[in-house]
PDB file of C-alpha atoms and ligand atoms in Angstrom:
ATOM      1  CA  UNK A   1     154.152 157.525  81.873  1.00 46.00           C
ATOM      2  CA  UNK A   2     155.231 159.813  79.037  1.00 46.00           C
ATOM      3  CA  UNK A   3     154.738 159.018  75.364  1.00 46.00           C
ATOM      4  CA  UNK A   4     158.504 159.552  74.944  1.00 40.00           C
ATOM      5  CA  UNK A   5     159.236 156.546  77.155  1.00 48.00           C
ATOM      6  CA  UNK A   6     156.528 154.290  75.827  1.00 50.00           C
ATOM      7  CA  UNK A   7     157.804 151.312  73.853  1.00 49.00           C
ATOM      8  CA  UNK A   8     154.955 149.699  71.893  1.00 48.00           C
ATOM      9  CA  UNK A   9     154.219 146.114  72.869  1.00 50.00           C
ATOM     10  CA  UNK A  10     152.661 144.413  69.872  1.00 45.00           C
ATOM     11  CA  UNK A  11     152.279 140.851  71.027  1.00 52.00           C
ATOM     12  CA  UNK A  12     148.854 141.190  72.656  1.00 47.00           C
ATOM     13  CA  UNK A  13     150.170 140.993  76.226  1.00 62.00           C
ATOM     14  CA  UNK A  14     148.390 143.117  78.840  1.00 82.00           C
ATOM     15  CA  UNK A  15     151.530 144.973  79.897  1.00 92.00           C
ATOM     16  CA  UNK A  16     153.793 147.479  78.246  1.00 95.00           C
ATOM     17  CA  UNK A  17     157.560 147.871  78.254  1.00 97.00           C
ATOM     18  CA  UNK A  18     158.863 151.297  79.264  1.00 97.00           C
ATOM     19  CA  UNK A  19     162.248 152.829  79.926  1.00 97.00           C
ATOM     20  CA  UNK A  20     162.737 152.881  83.703  1.00 98.00           C
ATOM     21  CA  UNK A  21     162.291 156.328  85.244  1.00 97.00           C
ATOM     22  CA  UNK A  22     162.242 157.715  88.783  1.00 97.00           C
ATOM     23  CA  UNK A  23     158.597 156.734  89.272  1.00 97.00           C
ATOM     24  CA  UNK A  24     159.536 153.028  88.930  1.00 98.00           C
ATOM     25  CA  UNK A  25     162.416 152.935  91.422  1.00 98.00           C
ATOM     26  CA  UNK A  26     160.342 152.013  94.490  1.00 97.00           C
ATOM     27  CA  UNK A  27     158.715 149.050  92.754  1.00 98.00           C
ATOM     28  CA  UNK A  28     161.960 147.819  91.193  1.00 98.00           C
ATOM     29  CA  UNK A  29     163.715 148.054  94.588  1.00 98.00           C
ATOM     30  CA  UNK A  30     160.936 145.933  96.093  1.00 97.00           C
ATOM     31  CA  UNK A  31     161.190 143.306  93.316  1.00 97.00           C
ATOM     32  CA  UNK A  32     164.987 143.131  93.783  1.00 97.00           C
ATOM     33  CA  UNK A  33     164.415 142.361  97.492  1.00 97.00           C
ATOM     34  CA  UNK A  34     161.884 139.624  96.710  1.00 97.00           C
ATOM     35  CA  UNK A  35     163.954 137.986  93.953  1.00 97.00           C
ATOM     36  CA  UNK A  36     167.605 138.166  95.040  1.00 96.00           C
ATOM     37  CA  UNK A  37     169.597 137.296  98.189  1.00 96.00           C
ATOM     38  CA  UNK A  38     171.960 140.234  97.520  1.00 96.00           C
ATOM     39  CA  UNK A  39     169.577 142.823  96.044  1.00 97.00           C
ATOM     40  CA  UNK A  40     170.636 146.099  94.458  1.00 97.00           C
ATOM     41  CA  UNK A  41     169.868 149.020  96.756  1.00 97.00           C
ATOM     42  CA  UNK A  42     167.486 151.828  95.908  1.00 98.00           C
ATOM     43  CA  UNK A  43     170.541 154.122  95.596  1.00 98.00           C
ATOM     44  CA  UNK A  44     172.233 151.786  93.081  1.00 97.00           C
ATOM     45  CA  UNK A  45     169.061 151.679  91.007  1.00 98.00           C
ATOM     46  CA  UNK A  46     168.674 155.472  91.137  1.00 97.00           C
ATOM     47  CA  UNK A  47     172.262 155.824  89.937  1.00 97.00           C
ATOM     48  CA  UNK A  48     171.366 153.852  86.800  1.00 97.00           C
ATOM     49  CA  UNK A  49     169.027 156.669  85.753  1.00 97.00           C
ATOM     50  CA  UNK A  50     172.023 159.018  85.625  1.00 96.00           C
ATOM     51  CA  UNK A  51     174.370 156.564  83.904  1.00 97.00           C
ATOM     52  CA  UNK A  52     174.315 156.995  80.119  1.00 95.00           C
ATOM     53  CA  UNK A  53     175.715 153.457  79.731  1.00 96.00           C
ATOM     54  CA  UNK A  54     172.770 151.921  81.637  1.00 97.00           C
ATOM     55  CA  UNK A  55     169.520 150.987  79.937  1.00 97.00           C
ATOM     56  CA  UNK A  56     166.808 149.663  82.245  1.00 98.00           C
ATOM     57  CA  UNK A  57     163.374 148.614  81.031  1.00 98.00           C
ATOM     58  CA  UNK A  58     160.289 147.860  83.118  1.00 98.00           C
ATOM     59  CA  UNK A  59     157.210 145.764  82.311  1.00 97.00           C
ATOM     60  CA  UNK A  60     154.157 147.602  83.594  1.00 96.00           C
ATOM     61  CA  UNK A  61     150.447 146.951  83.755  1.00 92.00           C
ATOM     62  CA  UNK A  62     148.947 149.005  86.601  1.00 88.00           C
ATOM     63  CA  UNK A  63     152.318 148.648  88.352  1.00 93.00           C
ATOM     64  CA  UNK A  64     155.808 147.302  87.641  1.00 97.00           C
ATOM     65  CA  UNK A  65     155.865 143.491  87.363  1.00 96.00           C
ATOM     66  CA  UNK A  66     159.391 142.981  86.041  1.00 97.00           C
ATOM     67  CA  UNK A  67     162.491 144.713  84.765  1.00 98.00           C
ATOM     68  CA  UNK A  68     165.777 144.219  82.963  1.00 98.00           C
ATOM     69  CA  UNK A  69     169.007 146.170  83.208  1.00 98.00           C
ATOM     70  CA  UNK A  70     171.687 146.332  80.529  1.00 98.00           C
ATOM     71  CA  UNK A  71     174.978 148.199  80.648  1.00 97.00           C
ATOM     72  CA  UNK A  72     176.800 148.806  77.387  1.00 96.00           C
ATOM     73  CA  UNK A  73     180.466 149.657  77.056  1.00 95.00           C
ATOM     74  CA  UNK A  74     182.417 149.841  73.792  1.00 94.00           C
ATOM     75  CA  UNK A  75     179.925 147.740  71.855  1.00 95.00           C
ATOM     76  CA  UNK A  76     179.573 145.087  74.542  1.00 97.00           C
ATOM     77  CA  UNK A  77     176.239 144.600  76.303  1.00 97.00           C
ATOM     78  CA  UNK A  78     176.031 143.181  79.827  1.00 98.00           C
ATOM     79  CA  UNK A  79     172.747 142.151  81.439  1.00 98.00           C
ATOM     80  CA  UNK A  80     173.030 143.235  85.064  1.00 97.00           C
ATOM     81  CA  UNK A  81     169.537 142.299  86.254  1.00 96.00           C
ATOM     82  CA  UNK A  82     166.351 140.625  85.094  1.00 98.00           C
ATOM     83  CA  UNK A  83     163.487 139.676  87.390  1.00 98.00           C
ATOM     84  CA  UNK A  84     159.735 139.205  87.401  1.00 97.00           C
ATOM     85  CA  UNK A  85     157.514 139.226  90.492  1.00 97.00           C
ATOM     86  CA  UNK A  86     156.842 135.605  91.551  1.00 95.00           C
ATOM     87  CA  UNK A  87     153.063 135.817  91.023  1.00 94.00           C
ATOM     88  CA  UNK A  88     153.494 137.010  87.436  1.00 95.00           C
ATOM     89  CA  UNK A  89     155.991 134.491  86.075  1.00 96.00           C
ATOM     90  CA  UNK A  90     155.441 132.212  83.057  1.00 96.00           C
ATOM     91  CA  UNK A  91     153.380 134.898  81.324  1.00 94.00           C
ATOM     92  CA  UNK A  92     156.044 135.996  78.861  1.00 95.00           C
ATOM     93  CA  UNK A  93     157.138 139.098  80.780  1.00 96.00           C
ATOM     94  CA  UNK A  94     160.856 138.225  80.923  1.00 97.00           C
ATOM     95  CA  UNK A  95     160.767 137.175  77.287  1.00 97.00           C
ATOM     96  CA  UNK A  96     159.268 140.535  76.294  1.00 97.00           C
ATOM     97  CA  UNK A  97     161.837 142.433  78.368  1.00 97.00           C
ATOM     98  CA  UNK A  98     164.771 140.424  77.001  1.00 98.00           C
ATOM     99  CA  UNK A  99     163.580 140.752  73.402  1.00 97.00           C
ATOM    100  CA  UNK A 100     163.294 144.552  73.708  1.00 97.00           C
ATOM    101  CA  UNK A 101     166.663 144.807  75.442  1.00 97.00           C
ATOM    102  CA  UNK A 102     168.383 142.678  72.778  1.00 97.00           C
ATOM    103  CA  UNK A 103     166.822 144.646  69.934  1.00 97.00           C
ATOM    104  CA  UNK A 104     167.861 147.932  71.557  1.00 96.00           C
ATOM    105  CA  UNK A 105     171.423 146.696  72.180  1.00 96.00           C
ATOM    106  CA  UNK A 106     171.700 145.655  68.524  1.00 96.00           C
ATOM    107  CA  UNK A 107     170.397 149.035  67.403  1.00 95.00           C
ATOM    108  CA  UNK A 108     173.062 150.701  69.553  1.00 94.00           C
ATOM    109  CA  UNK A 109     175.577 148.528  67.673  1.00 94.00           C
ATOM    110  CA  UNK A 110     176.552 146.082  70.386  1.00 97.00           C
ATOM    111  CA  UNK A 111     178.310 143.083  68.886  1.00 97.00           C
ATOM    112  CA  UNK A 112     177.223 140.760  71.685  1.00 97.00           C
ATOM    113  CA  UNK A 113     175.346 140.650  74.947  1.00 98.00           C
ATOM    114  CA  UNK A 114     176.502 138.628  77.935  1.00 98.00           C
ATOM    115  CA  UNK A 115     175.599 137.844  81.564  1.00 98.00           C
ATOM    116  CA  UNK A 116     176.268 135.639  84.569  1.00 98.00           C
ATOM    117  CA  UNK A 117     173.693 133.228  85.956  1.00 98.00           C
ATOM    118  CA  UNK A 118     173.727 130.806  88.896  1.00 98.00           C
ATOM    119  CA  UNK A 119     174.423 127.292  87.603  1.00 98.00           C
ATOM    120  CA  UNK A 120     171.288 126.077  89.471  1.00 98.00           C
ATOM    121  CA  UNK A 121     168.984 128.730  87.962  1.00 98.00           C
ATOM    122  CA  UNK A 122     167.262 126.469  85.457  1.00 98.00           C
ATOM    123  CA  UNK A 123     164.464 128.964  84.704  1.00 98.00           C
ATOM    124  CA  UNK A 124     166.857 131.750  83.742  1.00 98.00           C
ATOM    125  CA  UNK A 125     169.205 129.394  81.847  1.00 98.00           C
ATOM    126  CA  UNK A 126     166.205 128.134  79.829  1.00 98.00           C
ATOM    127  CA  UNK A 127     165.167 131.731  79.081  1.00 98.00           C
ATOM    128  CA  UNK A 128     168.639 132.650  77.841  1.00 98.00           C
ATOM    129  CA  UNK A 129     169.101 129.432  75.864  1.00 98.00           C
ATOM    130  CA  UNK A 130     165.751 130.019  74.148  1.00 98.00           C
ATOM    131  CA  UNK A 131     167.083 133.425  73.120  1.00 98.00           C
ATOM    132  CA  UNK A 132     170.275 132.156  71.531  1.00 98.00           C
ATOM    133  CA  UNK A 133     172.676 132.522  74.460  1.00 98.00           C
ATOM    134  CA  UNK A 134     175.374 129.870  74.859  1.00 98.00           C
ATOM    135  CA  UNK A 135     177.403 128.938  77.920  1.00 98.00           C
ATOM    136  CA  UNK A 136     180.908 130.235  77.185  1.00 98.00           C
ATOM    137  CA  UNK A 137     182.511 129.902  80.607  1.00 98.00           C
ATOM    138  CA  UNK A 138     182.066 129.404  84.319  1.00 98.00           C
ATOM    139  CA  UNK A 139     183.142 131.613  87.237  1.00 98.00           C
ATOM    140  CA  UNK A 140     183.941 129.701  90.399  1.00 98.00           C
ATOM    141  CA  UNK A 141     182.185 130.852  93.621  1.00 98.00           C
ATOM    142  CA  UNK A 142     180.945 133.955  91.831  1.00 97.00           C
ATOM    143  CA  UNK A 143     177.811 134.240  93.963  1.00 97.00           C
ATOM    144  CA  UNK A 144     177.287 134.488  97.726  1.00 96.00           C
ATOM    145  CA  UNK A 145     174.213 133.679  99.856  1.00 96.00           C
ATOM    146  CA  UNK A 146     174.587 130.840  98.913  1.00 97.00           C
ATOM    147  CA  UNK A 147     178.054 130.529  97.405  1.00 98.00           C
ATOM    148  CA  UNK A 148     177.672 129.127  93.901  1.00 98.00           C
ATOM    149  CA  UNK A 149     179.393 129.098  90.528  1.00 98.00           C
ATOM    150  CA  UNK A 150     178.140 131.259  87.668  1.00 98.00           C
ATOM    151  CA  UNK A 151     177.816 130.341  84.041  1.00 98.00           C
ATOM    152  CA  UNK A 152     178.828 133.068  81.637  1.00 98.00           C
ATOM    153  CA  UNK A 153     176.271 133.059  78.827  1.00 98.00           C
ATOM    154  CA  UNK A 154     176.711 135.105  75.655  1.00 98.00           C
ATOM    155  CA  UNK A 155     174.628 135.844  72.591  1.00 98.00           C
ATOM    156  CA  UNK A 156     176.556 137.174  69.585  1.00 97.00           C
ATOM    157  CA  UNK A 157     174.628 139.348  67.106  1.00 95.00           C
TER     158      UNK A 157
HETATM  159  N1  COA B   1     161.273 126.615  84.084  1.00 91.32           N
HETATM  160  C1  COA B   1     161.766 126.373  82.858  1.00 91.32           C
HETATM  161  N2  COA B   1     161.865 127.347  81.894  1.00 91.32           N
HETATM  162  C2  COA B   1     161.463 128.589  82.232  1.00 91.32           C
HETATM  163  C3  COA B   1     160.934 128.889  83.503  1.00 91.32           C
HETATM  164  C4  COA B   1     160.842 127.830  84.445  1.00 91.32           C
HETATM  165  N3  COA B   1     160.356 128.036  85.694  1.00 91.32           N
HETATM  166  N4  COA B   1     160.624 130.207  83.547  1.00 91.32           N
HETATM  167  C5  COA B   1     160.949 130.715  82.338  1.00 91.32           C
HETATM  168  N5  COA B   1     161.451 129.747  81.542  1.00 91.32           N
HETATM  169  C6  COA B   1     161.986 129.917  80.185  1.00 91.32           C
HETATM  170  C7  COA B   1     161.147 129.172  79.173  1.00 91.32           C
HETATM  171  O1  COA B   1     161.992 128.845  78.077  1.00 91.32           O
HETATM  172  C8  COA B   1     160.151 130.234  78.758  1.00 91.32           C
HETATM  173  O2  COA B   1     159.617 130.019  77.487  1.00 91.32           O
HETATM  174  P1  COA B   1     158.250 129.129  77.363  1.00 91.32           P
HETATM  175  O3  COA B   1     157.240 129.811  78.247  1.00 91.32           O
HETATM  176  O4  COA B   1     157.933 129.211  75.900  1.00 91.32           O
HETATM  177  O5  COA B   1     158.583 127.753  77.865  1.00 91.32           O
HETATM  178  C9  COA B   1     161.020 131.458  78.710  1.00 91.32           C
HETATM  179  O6  COA B   1     161.915 131.312  79.819  1.00 91.32           O
HETATM  180  C10 COA B   1     160.259 132.761  78.855  1.00 91.32           C
HETATM  181  O7  COA B   1     159.462 132.702  80.040  1.00 91.32           O
HETATM  182  P2  COA B   1     158.820 134.005  80.700  1.00 91.32           P
HETATM  183  O8  COA B   1     157.414 133.687  81.087  1.00 91.32           O
HETATM  184  O9  COA B   1     159.026 135.186  79.836  1.00 91.32           O
HETATM  185  O10 COA B   1     159.736 134.158  82.012  1.00 91.32           O
HETATM  186  P3  COA B   1     159.284 134.853  83.401  1.00 91.32           P
HETATM  187  O11 COA B   1     158.549 136.111  83.117  1.00 91.32           O
HETATM  188  O12 COA B   1     158.615 133.836  84.229  1.00 91.32           O
HETATM  189  O13 COA B   1     160.703 135.240  84.035  1.00 91.32           O
HETATM  190  C11 COA B   1     162.760 134.797  85.202  1.00 91.32           C
HETATM  191  C12 COA B   1     161.819 134.349  84.066  1.00 91.32           C
HETATM  192  C13 COA B   1     164.012 133.914  85.172  1.00 91.32           C
HETATM  193  C14 COA B   1     163.194 136.253  84.980  1.00 91.32           C
HETATM  194  C15 COA B   1     162.004 134.649  86.555  1.00 91.32           C
HETATM  195  O14 COA B   1     161.866 133.280  86.860  1.00 91.32           O
HETATM  196  C16 COA B   1     162.649 135.352  87.734  1.00 91.32           C
HETATM  197  O15 COA B   1     162.391 136.542  87.974  1.00 91.32           O
HETATM  198  N6  COA B   1     163.497 134.631  88.484  1.00 91.32           N
HETATM  199  C17 COA B   1     164.141 135.250  89.687  1.00 91.32           C
HETATM  200  C18 COA B   1     165.192 136.247  89.294  1.00 91.32           C
HETATM  201  C19 COA B   1     166.293 135.601  88.476  1.00 91.32           C
HETATM  202  O16 COA B   1     166.719 134.479  88.771  1.00 91.32           O
HETATM  203  N7  COA B   1     166.768 136.321  87.464  1.00 91.32           N
HETATM  204  C20 COA B   1     167.835 135.839  86.601  1.00 91.32           C
HETATM  205  C21 COA B   1     169.151 136.294  87.124  1.00 91.32           C
HETATM  206  S1  COA B   1     170.488 135.733  86.061  1.00 91.32           S
END
């Protein structure tokens, strides 16, 4: 890990938040497969490294335990992915990732940040609600495997 990519983590947690780089792709691909029924491919994740609109962060101790992806277009932030390895949940990793991503999006002058979430995903909905996101809409049959509606949740800055 280079000093350039290191984002200080000042809350006493035993992991650090870094910008995703090529060395993290294998681990993030594996976490996608564990956490989602339609995971992003390794190629899609690699493409994010070349996309100036994409900002992916990883939570790392000795290896990657979680990550978040944000794409920003014309002052609008969109959370594309957030996941934490099952054995490392409820330790504040997603909260740390989301906090860093929101701060960074604000600093890049986004006026809001938004996302879709399965209506049954109570853990993620609680995370977003805790961070000031509100349900602003619902997309019918947005997800597959299984088919399910999505809530659109948005946090205005
Ligand atoms: N039940 C209820 N609330 C939960 C929760 C659960 N199982 N997990 C997280 N939360 C909420 C709580 O408000 C929590 O704050 P608290 O600990 O003060 O109660 C807050 O989220 C932060 O929790 P944190 O420990 O940082 O979350 P995490 O590291 O366990 O990660 C997810 C949360 C959602 C990212 C994780 O469960 C995950 O990877 N799920 C699978 C992938 C996924 O569904 N991603 C979201 C796609 S939209």
